[in-house]
PDB file of C-alpha atoms in Angstrom:
ATOM      1  CA  UNK G   1     -42.573 -21.472   7.916  1.00  0.00           C
ATOM      2  CA  UNK G   2     -41.239 -18.639  10.027  1.00  0.00           C
ATOM      3  CA  UNK G   3     -38.546 -16.485   8.511  1.00  0.00           C
ATOM      4  CA  UNK G   4     -35.361 -15.210  10.078  1.00  0.00           C
ATOM      5  CA  UNK G   5     -36.151 -13.105  13.113  1.00  0.00           C
ATOM      6  CA  UNK G   6     -33.986 -10.564  14.855  1.00  0.00           C
ATOM      7  CA  UNK G   7     -34.274  -8.848  18.194  1.00  0.00           C
ATOM      8  CA  UNK G   8     -34.373  -6.014  19.021  1.00  0.00           C
ATOM      9  CA  UNK G   9     -35.526  -4.155  15.944  1.00  0.00           C
ATOM     10  CA  UNK G  10     -33.951  -0.966  17.244  1.00  0.00           C
ATOM     11  CA  UNK G  11     -31.421  -0.174  19.935  1.00  0.00           C
ATOM     12  CA  UNK G  12     -30.138   3.186  21.099  1.00  0.00           C
ATOM     13  CA  UNK G  13     -27.225   3.081  23.523  1.00  0.00           C
ATOM     14  CA  UNK G  14     -24.488   5.367  24.745  1.00  0.00           C
ATOM     15  CA  UNK G  15     -20.863   5.000  23.853  1.00  0.00           C
ATOM     16  CA  UNK G  16     -19.179   2.547  26.169  1.00  0.00           C
ATOM     17  CA  UNK G  17     -22.293   0.508  26.871  1.00  0.00           C
ATOM     18  CA  UNK G  18     -22.874  -3.091  25.854  1.00  0.00           C
ATOM     19  CA  UNK G  19     -25.495  -4.317  23.413  1.00  0.00           C
ATOM     20  CA  UNK G  20     -26.471  -7.848  22.484  1.00  0.00           C
ATOM     21  CA  UNK G  21     -28.263  -8.605  19.253  1.00  0.00           C
ATOM     22  CA  UNK G  22     -30.090 -11.854  18.698  1.00  0.00           C
ATOM     23  CA  UNK G  23     -30.876 -13.784  15.539  1.00  0.00           C
ATOM     24  CA  UNK G  24     -33.141 -16.800  15.151  1.00  0.00           C
ATOM     25  CA  UNK G  25     -32.564 -18.509  11.799  1.00  0.00           C
ATOM     26  CA  UNK G  26     -35.081 -20.474   9.797  1.00  0.00           C
ATOM     27  CA  UNK G  27     -35.558 -23.890  11.339  1.00  0.00           C
ATOM     28  CA  UNK G  28     -33.215 -26.433   9.785  1.00  0.00           C
ATOM     29  CA  UNK G  29     -30.789 -23.852   8.420  1.00  0.00           C
ATOM     30  CA  UNK G  30     -27.335 -24.719   9.654  1.00  0.00           C
ATOM     31  CA  UNK G  31     -25.635 -21.769   7.957  1.00  0.00           C
ATOM     32  CA  UNK G  32     -25.978 -18.477   9.806  1.00  0.00           C
ATOM     33  CA  UNK G  33     -24.416 -15.223   8.666  1.00  0.00           C
ATOM     34  CA  UNK G  34     -24.083 -11.773  10.183  1.00  0.00           C
ATOM     35  CA  UNK G  35     -23.778  -8.708   7.967  1.00  0.00           C
ATOM     36  CA  UNK G  36     -23.658  -5.001   8.771  1.00  0.00           C
ATOM     37  CA  UNK G  37     -24.506  -1.851   6.909  1.00  0.00           C
ATOM     38  CA  UNK G  38     -22.954   1.315   8.208  1.00  0.00           C
ATOM     39  CA  UNK G  39     -24.811   4.429   7.042  1.00  0.00           C
ATOM     40  CA  UNK G  40     -23.896   5.370   3.509  1.00  0.00           C
ATOM     41  CA  UNK G  41     -21.867   2.238   2.941  1.00  0.00           C
ATOM     42  CA  UNK G  42     -22.499  -1.156   1.434  1.00  0.00           C
ATOM     43  CA  UNK G  43     -23.680  -4.189   3.369  1.00  0.00           C
ATOM     44  CA  UNK G  44     -20.615  -6.066   4.572  1.00  0.00           C
ATOM     45  CA  UNK G  45     -20.058  -9.593   5.786  1.00  0.00           C
ATOM     46  CA  UNK G  46     -19.100 -10.042   9.429  1.00  0.00           C
ATOM     47  CA  UNK G  47     -19.027 -13.769  10.075  1.00  0.00           C
ATOM     48  CA  UNK G  48     -20.441 -17.162   9.255  1.00  0.00           C
ATOM     49  CA  UNK G  49     -21.482 -20.047  11.496  1.00  0.00           C
ATOM     50  CA  UNK G  50     -21.973 -23.617  10.419  1.00  0.00           C
ATOM     51  CA  UNK G  51     -24.090 -25.048  13.174  1.00  0.00           C
ATOM     52  CA  UNK G  52     -22.309 -23.937  16.346  1.00  0.00           C
ATOM     53  CA  UNK G  53     -18.871 -23.495  14.774  1.00  0.00           C
ATOM     54  CA  UNK G  54     -17.427 -20.264  13.426  1.00  0.00           C
ATOM     55  CA  UNK G  55     -16.546 -21.034   9.827  1.00  0.00           C
ATOM     56  CA  UNK G  56     -15.324 -17.597   8.861  1.00  0.00           C
ATOM     57  CA  UNK G  57     -15.017 -14.482  11.024  1.00  0.00           C
ATOM     58  CA  UNK G  58     -12.801 -12.508   8.678  1.00  0.00           C
ATOM     59  CA  UNK G  59     -15.257  -9.616   8.558  1.00  0.00           C
ATOM     60  CA  UNK G  60     -15.411  -8.932  12.287  1.00  0.00           C
ATOM     61  CA  UNK G  61     -14.089  -5.396  12.750  1.00  0.00           C
ATOM     62  CA  UNK G  62     -12.282  -5.856  16.068  1.00  0.00           C
ATOM     63  CA  UNK G  63     -12.315  -7.721  19.347  1.00  0.00           C
ATOM     64  CA  UNK G  64     -15.143  -5.613  20.744  1.00  0.00           C
ATOM     65  CA  UNK G  65     -17.467  -7.848  18.751  1.00  0.00           C
ATOM     66  CA  UNK G  66     -18.264 -11.333  20.013  1.00  0.00           C
ATOM     67  CA  UNK G  67     -20.588 -13.737  18.258  1.00  0.00           C
ATOM     68  CA  UNK G  68     -21.894 -16.993  19.615  1.00  0.00           C
ATOM     69  CA  UNK G  69     -24.220 -19.724  18.469  1.00  0.00           C
ATOM     70  CA  UNK G  70     -24.609 -22.111  21.334  1.00  0.00           C
ATOM     71  CA  UNK G  71     -26.324 -25.343  20.397  1.00  0.00           C
ATOM     72  CA  UNK G  72     -26.363 -24.413  16.745  1.00  0.00           C
ATOM     73  CA  UNK G  73     -29.704 -22.664  16.914  1.00  0.00           C
ATOM     74  CA  UNK G  74     -29.997 -18.942  17.591  1.00  0.00           C
ATOM     75  CA  UNK G  75     -27.022 -16.622  17.541  1.00  0.00           C
ATOM     76  CA  UNK G  76     -26.048 -13.538  19.501  1.00  0.00           C
ATOM     77  CA  UNK G  77     -23.737 -10.721  18.545  1.00  0.00           C
ATOM     78  CA  UNK G  78     -22.410  -8.692  21.442  1.00  0.00           C
ATOM     79  CA  UNK G  79     -20.708  -5.344  21.103  1.00  0.00           C
ATOM     80  CA  UNK G  80     -18.713  -4.363  24.184  1.00  0.00           C
ATOM     81  CA  UNK G  81     -17.931  -1.540  24.627  1.00  0.00           C
ATOM     82  CA  UNK G  82     -19.878   0.114  21.835  1.00  0.00           C
ATOM     83  CA  UNK G  83     -18.305   2.945  19.878  1.00  0.00           C
ATOM     84  CA  UNK G  84     -19.920   5.599  17.673  1.00  0.00           C
ATOM     85  CA  UNK G  85     -18.714   3.914  14.492  1.00  0.00           C
ATOM     86  CA  UNK G  86     -20.625   0.745  15.420  1.00  0.00           C
ATOM     87  CA  UNK G  87     -23.900   2.442  14.506  1.00  0.00           C
ATOM     88  CA  UNK G  88     -25.662   0.834  11.592  1.00  0.00           C
ATOM     89  CA  UNK G  89     -28.022  -1.945  10.643  1.00  0.00           C
ATOM     90  CA  UNK G  90     -27.036  -5.471  11.571  1.00  0.00           C
ATOM     91  CA  UNK G  91     -28.532  -8.186   9.404  1.00  0.00           C
ATOM     92  CA  UNK G  92     -28.676 -11.879  10.035  1.00  0.00           C
ATOM     93  CA  UNK G  93     -29.167 -14.421   7.261  1.00  0.00           C
ATOM     94  CA  UNK G  94     -29.511 -18.174   7.170  1.00  0.00           C
ATOM     95  CA  UNK G  95     -29.358 -20.915   4.573  1.00  0.00           C
ATOM     96  CA  UNK G  96     -29.325 -24.668   4.259  1.00  0.00           C
ATOM     97  CA  UNK G  97     -26.130 -26.624   3.840  1.00  0.00           C
ATOM     98  CA  UNK G  98     -26.157 -27.982   0.309  1.00  0.00           C
ATOM     99  CA  UNK G  99     -22.622 -27.369  -0.902  1.00  0.00           C
ATOM    100  CA  UNK G 100     -24.117 -25.213  -3.652  1.00  0.00           C
ATOM    101  CA  UNK G 101     -22.751 -21.686  -3.641  1.00  0.00           C
ATOM    102  CA  UNK G 102     -25.967 -20.526  -5.239  1.00  0.00           C
ATOM    103  CA  UNK G 103     -28.006 -21.500  -2.184  1.00  0.00           C
ATOM    104  CA  UNK G 104     -30.230 -18.598  -1.201  1.00  0.00           C
ATOM    105  CA  UNK G 105     -29.475 -16.731   1.987  1.00  0.00           C
ATOM    106  CA  UNK G 106     -32.648 -15.570   3.716  1.00  0.00           C
ATOM    107  CA  UNK G 107     -32.357 -12.313   5.596  1.00  0.00           C
ATOM    108  CA  UNK G 108     -33.965 -11.049   8.725  1.00  0.00           C
ATOM    109  CA  UNK G 109     -35.372  -7.528   9.109  1.00  0.00           C
ATOM    110  CA  UNK G 110     -32.214  -6.253  10.767  1.00  0.00           C
ATOM    111  CA  UNK G 111     -31.415  -4.510  14.033  1.00  0.00           C
ATOM    112  CA  UNK G 112     -30.886  -0.776  13.788  1.00  0.00           C
ATOM    113  CA  UNK G 113     -28.196   0.192  16.278  1.00  0.00           C
ATOM    114  CA  UNK G 114     -27.495   3.793  17.171  1.00  0.00           C
ATOM    115  CA  UNK G 115     -24.584   4.572  19.461  1.00  0.00           C
ATOM    116  CA  UNK G 116     -24.665   8.088  20.934  1.00  0.00           C
TER     117      UNK G 116
ATOM    118  CA  UNK V   1     -11.727 -11.310  -5.542  1.00  0.00           C
ATOM    119  CA  UNK V   2     -15.335 -10.910  -6.555  1.00  0.00           C
ATOM    120  CA  UNK V   3     -17.102  -7.542  -6.460  1.00  0.00           C
ATOM    121  CA  UNK V   4     -20.130  -5.747  -7.854  1.00  0.00           C
ATOM    122  CA  UNK V   5     -20.677  -2.133  -8.827  1.00  0.00           C
ATOM    123  CA  UNK V   6     -24.108  -0.571  -8.961  1.00  0.00           C
ATOM    124  CA  UNK V   7     -24.320   2.483 -11.162  1.00  0.00           C
ATOM    125  CA  UNK V   8     -26.531   5.175  -9.705  1.00  0.00           C
ATOM    126  CA  UNK V   9     -27.330   5.455  -6.020  1.00  0.00           C
ATOM    127  CA  UNK V  10     -30.731   6.961  -6.848  1.00  0.00           C
ATOM    128  CA  UNK V  11     -32.986   6.258  -9.821  1.00  0.00           C
ATOM    129  CA  UNK V  12     -36.355   7.883 -10.448  1.00  0.00           C
ATOM    130  CA  UNK V  13     -38.891   6.622 -12.935  1.00  0.00           C
ATOM    131  CA  UNK V  14     -42.477   7.478 -13.717  1.00  0.00           C
ATOM    132  CA  UNK V  15     -45.194   5.002 -12.908  1.00  0.00           C
ATOM    133  CA  UNK V  16     -45.602   2.714 -15.896  1.00  0.00           C
ATOM    134  CA  UNK V  17     -42.119   3.418 -17.251  1.00  0.00           C
ATOM    135  CA  UNK V  18     -39.297   0.936 -17.707  1.00  0.00           C
ATOM    136  CA  UNK V  19     -37.163   0.219 -14.669  1.00  0.00           C
ATOM    137  CA  UNK V  20     -33.464  -0.375 -15.345  1.00  0.00           C
ATOM    138  CA  UNK V  21     -31.051  -0.819 -12.450  1.00  0.00           C
ATOM    139  CA  UNK V  22     -27.455  -1.447 -13.434  1.00  0.00           C
ATOM    140  CA  UNK V  23     -25.011  -3.897 -11.914  1.00  0.00           C
ATOM    141  CA  UNK V  24     -21.571  -4.848 -13.176  1.00  0.00           C
ATOM    142  CA  UNK V  25     -19.513  -7.567 -11.615  1.00  0.00           C
ATOM    143  CA  UNK V  26     -15.901  -8.556 -11.357  1.00  0.00           C
ATOM    144  CA  UNK V  27     -15.097 -12.177 -10.743  1.00  0.00           C
ATOM    145  CA  UNK V  28     -12.198 -14.520 -11.366  1.00  0.00           C
ATOM    146  CA  UNK V  29     -14.559 -17.501 -11.435  1.00  0.00           C
ATOM    147  CA  UNK V  30     -17.999 -17.947 -13.008  1.00  0.00           C
ATOM    148  CA  UNK V  31     -20.138 -15.725 -10.790  1.00  0.00           C
ATOM    149  CA  UNK V  32     -23.307 -16.471  -8.938  1.00  0.00           C
ATOM    150  CA  UNK V  33     -25.266 -13.221  -8.831  1.00  0.00           C
ATOM    151  CA  UNK V  34     -28.222 -12.046  -6.807  1.00  0.00           C
ATOM    152  CA  UNK V  35     -30.613  -9.136  -6.645  1.00  0.00           C
ATOM    153  CA  UNK V  36     -32.188  -8.344  -3.294  1.00  0.00           C
ATOM    154  CA  UNK V  37     -34.772  -5.687  -2.492  1.00  0.00           C
ATOM    155  CA  UNK V  38     -35.350  -3.850   0.767  1.00  0.00           C
ATOM    156  CA  UNK V  39     -38.715  -2.187   1.204  1.00  0.00           C
ATOM    157  CA  UNK V  40     -38.973   0.574   3.812  1.00  0.00           C
ATOM    158  CA  UNK V  41     -38.626  -0.762   7.358  1.00  0.00           C
ATOM    159  CA  UNK V  42     -38.227  -4.332   6.149  1.00  0.00           C
ATOM    160  CA  UNK V  43     -35.410  -6.805   5.655  1.00  0.00           C
ATOM    161  CA  UNK V  44     -33.759  -7.954   2.449  1.00  0.00           C
ATOM    162  CA  UNK V  45     -35.852 -10.079   0.135  1.00  0.00           C
ATOM    163  CA  UNK V  46     -34.474 -12.111  -2.751  1.00  0.00           C
ATOM    164  CA  UNK V  47     -35.766 -10.931  -6.120  1.00  0.00           C
ATOM    165  CA  UNK V  48     -33.851 -13.342  -8.326  1.00  0.00           C
ATOM    166  CA  UNK V  49     -30.537 -15.092  -8.754  1.00  0.00           C
ATOM    167  CA  UNK V  50     -28.257 -16.326 -11.528  1.00  0.00           C
ATOM    168  CA  UNK V  51     -26.547 -19.644 -10.907  1.00  0.00           C
ATOM    169  CA  UNK V  52     -25.085 -20.477 -14.330  1.00  0.00           C
ATOM    170  CA  UNK V  53     -28.256 -21.886 -15.858  1.00  0.00           C
ATOM    171  CA  UNK V  54     -30.377 -19.663 -18.128  1.00  0.00           C
ATOM    172  CA  UNK V  55     -28.870 -16.231 -18.757  1.00  0.00           C
ATOM    173  CA  UNK V  56     -32.267 -14.538 -18.544  1.00  0.00           C
ATOM    174  CA  UNK V  57     -33.563 -14.911 -15.027  1.00  0.00           C
ATOM    175  CA  UNK V  58     -37.103 -14.133 -14.021  1.00  0.00           C
ATOM    176  CA  UNK V  59     -37.872 -13.135 -10.479  1.00  0.00           C
ATOM    177  CA  UNK V  60     -40.735 -12.026  -8.325  1.00  0.00           C
ATOM    178  CA  UNK V  61     -42.970  -9.008  -8.890  1.00  0.00           C
ATOM    179  CA  UNK V  62     -42.295  -8.914 -12.638  1.00  0.00           C
ATOM    180  CA  UNK V  63     -38.554  -8.286 -12.389  1.00  0.00           C
ATOM    181  CA  UNK V  64     -35.976  -9.996 -14.534  1.00  0.00           C
ATOM    182  CA  UNK V  65     -32.241  -9.764 -15.097  1.00  0.00           C
ATOM    183  CA  UNK V  66     -29.962 -10.867 -17.898  1.00  0.00           C
ATOM    184  CA  UNK V  67     -26.466 -12.205 -17.319  1.00  0.00           C
ATOM    185  CA  UNK V  68     -24.103 -10.910 -19.995  1.00  0.00           C
ATOM    186  CA  UNK V  69     -20.635 -12.332 -19.657  1.00  0.00           C
ATOM    187  CA  UNK V  70     -19.191 -10.199 -22.456  1.00  0.00           C
ATOM    188  CA  UNK V  71     -20.298  -7.054 -20.644  1.00  0.00           C
ATOM    189  CA  UNK V  72     -19.800  -8.424 -17.104  1.00  0.00           C
ATOM    190  CA  UNK V  73     -23.278  -7.162 -16.335  1.00  0.00           C
ATOM    191  CA  UNK V  74     -26.393  -8.333 -14.540  1.00  0.00           C
ATOM    192  CA  UNK V  75     -28.837  -5.464 -14.950  1.00  0.00           C
ATOM    193  CA  UNK V  76     -32.280  -5.622 -13.354  1.00  0.00           C
ATOM    194  CA  UNK V  77     -35.326  -4.617 -15.392  1.00  0.00           C
ATOM    195  CA  UNK V  78     -39.077  -4.357 -15.123  1.00  0.00           C
ATOM    196  CA  UNK V  79     -41.205  -3.270 -18.096  1.00  0.00           C
ATOM    197  CA  UNK V  80     -43.629  -1.123 -16.135  1.00  0.00           C
ATOM    198  CA  UNK V  81     -42.917   0.475 -12.776  1.00  0.00           C
ATOM    199  CA  UNK V  82     -45.502   0.405 -10.035  1.00  0.00           C
ATOM    200  CA  UNK V  83     -45.653   2.636  -7.000  1.00  0.00           C
ATOM    201  CA  UNK V  84     -45.042  -0.401  -4.805  1.00  0.00           C
ATOM    202  CA  UNK V  85     -41.628  -0.923  -6.455  1.00  0.00           C
ATOM    203  CA  UNK V  86     -40.200   2.042  -4.547  1.00  0.00           C
ATOM    204  CA  UNK V  87     -37.444   0.471  -2.471  1.00  0.00           C
ATOM    205  CA  UNK V  88     -33.702  -0.005  -2.303  1.00  0.00           C
ATOM    206  CA  UNK V  89     -32.198  -2.663  -4.557  1.00  0.00           C
ATOM    207  CA  UNK V  90     -28.955  -4.492  -3.969  1.00  0.00           C
ATOM    208  CA  UNK V  91     -26.862  -6.490  -6.387  1.00  0.00           C
ATOM    209  CA  UNK V  92     -24.614  -9.124  -4.825  1.00  0.00           C
ATOM    210  CA  UNK V  93     -22.126 -11.792  -5.824  1.00  0.00           C
ATOM    211  CA  UNK V  94     -21.199 -14.894  -3.939  1.00  0.00           C
ATOM    212  CA  UNK V  95     -17.630 -14.809  -2.701  1.00  0.00           C
ATOM    213  CA  UNK V  96     -16.081 -18.085  -1.761  1.00  0.00           C
ATOM    214  CA  UNK V  97     -12.992 -17.622   0.358  1.00  0.00           C
ATOM    215  CA  UNK V  98     -11.063 -20.588   1.597  1.00  0.00           C
ATOM    216  CA  UNK V  99     -13.006 -22.914   3.808  1.00  0.00           C
ATOM    217  CA  UNK V 100     -15.627 -25.388   2.792  1.00  0.00           C
ATOM    218  CA  UNK V 101     -19.131 -23.994   2.632  1.00  0.00           C
ATOM    219  CA  UNK V 102     -18.192 -20.445   3.567  1.00  0.00           C
ATOM    220  CA  UNK V 103     -20.040 -18.575   0.866  1.00  0.00           C
ATOM    221  CA  UNK V 104     -20.504 -14.956   1.783  1.00  0.00           C
ATOM    222  CA  UNK V 105     -22.328 -12.323  -0.221  1.00  0.00           C
ATOM    223  CA  UNK V 106     -20.487  -9.246  -1.438  1.00  0.00           C
ATOM    224  CA  UNK V 107     -22.938  -6.420  -2.038  1.00  0.00           C
ATOM    225  CA  UNK V 108     -23.013  -3.328  -4.153  1.00  0.00           C
ATOM    226  CA  UNK V 109     -23.807  -0.006  -2.508  1.00  0.00           C
ATOM    227  CA  UNK V 110     -27.479  -0.215  -3.384  1.00  0.00           C
ATOM    228  CA  UNK V 111     -29.776   1.792  -5.635  1.00  0.00           C
ATOM    229  CA  UNK V 112     -32.808   3.597  -4.267  1.00  0.00           C
ATOM    230  CA  UNK V 113     -35.676   3.508  -6.707  1.00  0.00           C
ATOM    231  CA  UNK V 114     -38.313   6.220  -6.585  1.00  0.00           C
ATOM    232  CA  UNK V 115     -41.516   5.897  -8.594  1.00  0.00           C
ATOM    233  CA  UNK V 116     -43.212   9.132  -9.563  1.00  0.00           C
ATOM    234  CA  UNK V 117     -47.006   9.070  -9.962  1.00  0.00           C
TER     235      UNK V 117
END
């Protein structure tokens, strides 16, 4: 079974440009999460999809970030326009819907974003 | 609100020595706790998790952790460190804000483990 995949693995862009990150969850996982780790800080929750619906986007830093999950499969996270403070590692995770809060979230390798 | 604190951003041990990575939690409800590991240039991998069953949890690669409610701790241990254990380790607690099924992980700042030959 394929794990969570993310694309690209690395992205270097200039301030003001747009970047789109993609996440493909494990097949059959209806929960999809985005997390971010800014250098030197802890990994923080951004948002949560259940199928194609945004369940919780309380962690999104501002309206420059837009996440979508059309069709309830893969998800994209767009940053427009990118700012220096957006640099970091963006992780995607997925899990099954079981109603059990102990359900394991499986993480992808992350996208390392550097905004110059 | 739930939170975790990892004591020590860097820990060094000799190969073959005991590994002890500390994690303390704060939670208003019985916590579900996780340890993840990130090897260089890889994603996060689950080592083990506590979900209110046995207090001593065994994970992959010889790691285990003990849930101690009285000490609000969930420390990660391994009897004998191997060079391949060099990685960054994250303790996390499930946070359940309002909204059915919206269980997000709240992470500690991570502990980088170095293993000295």
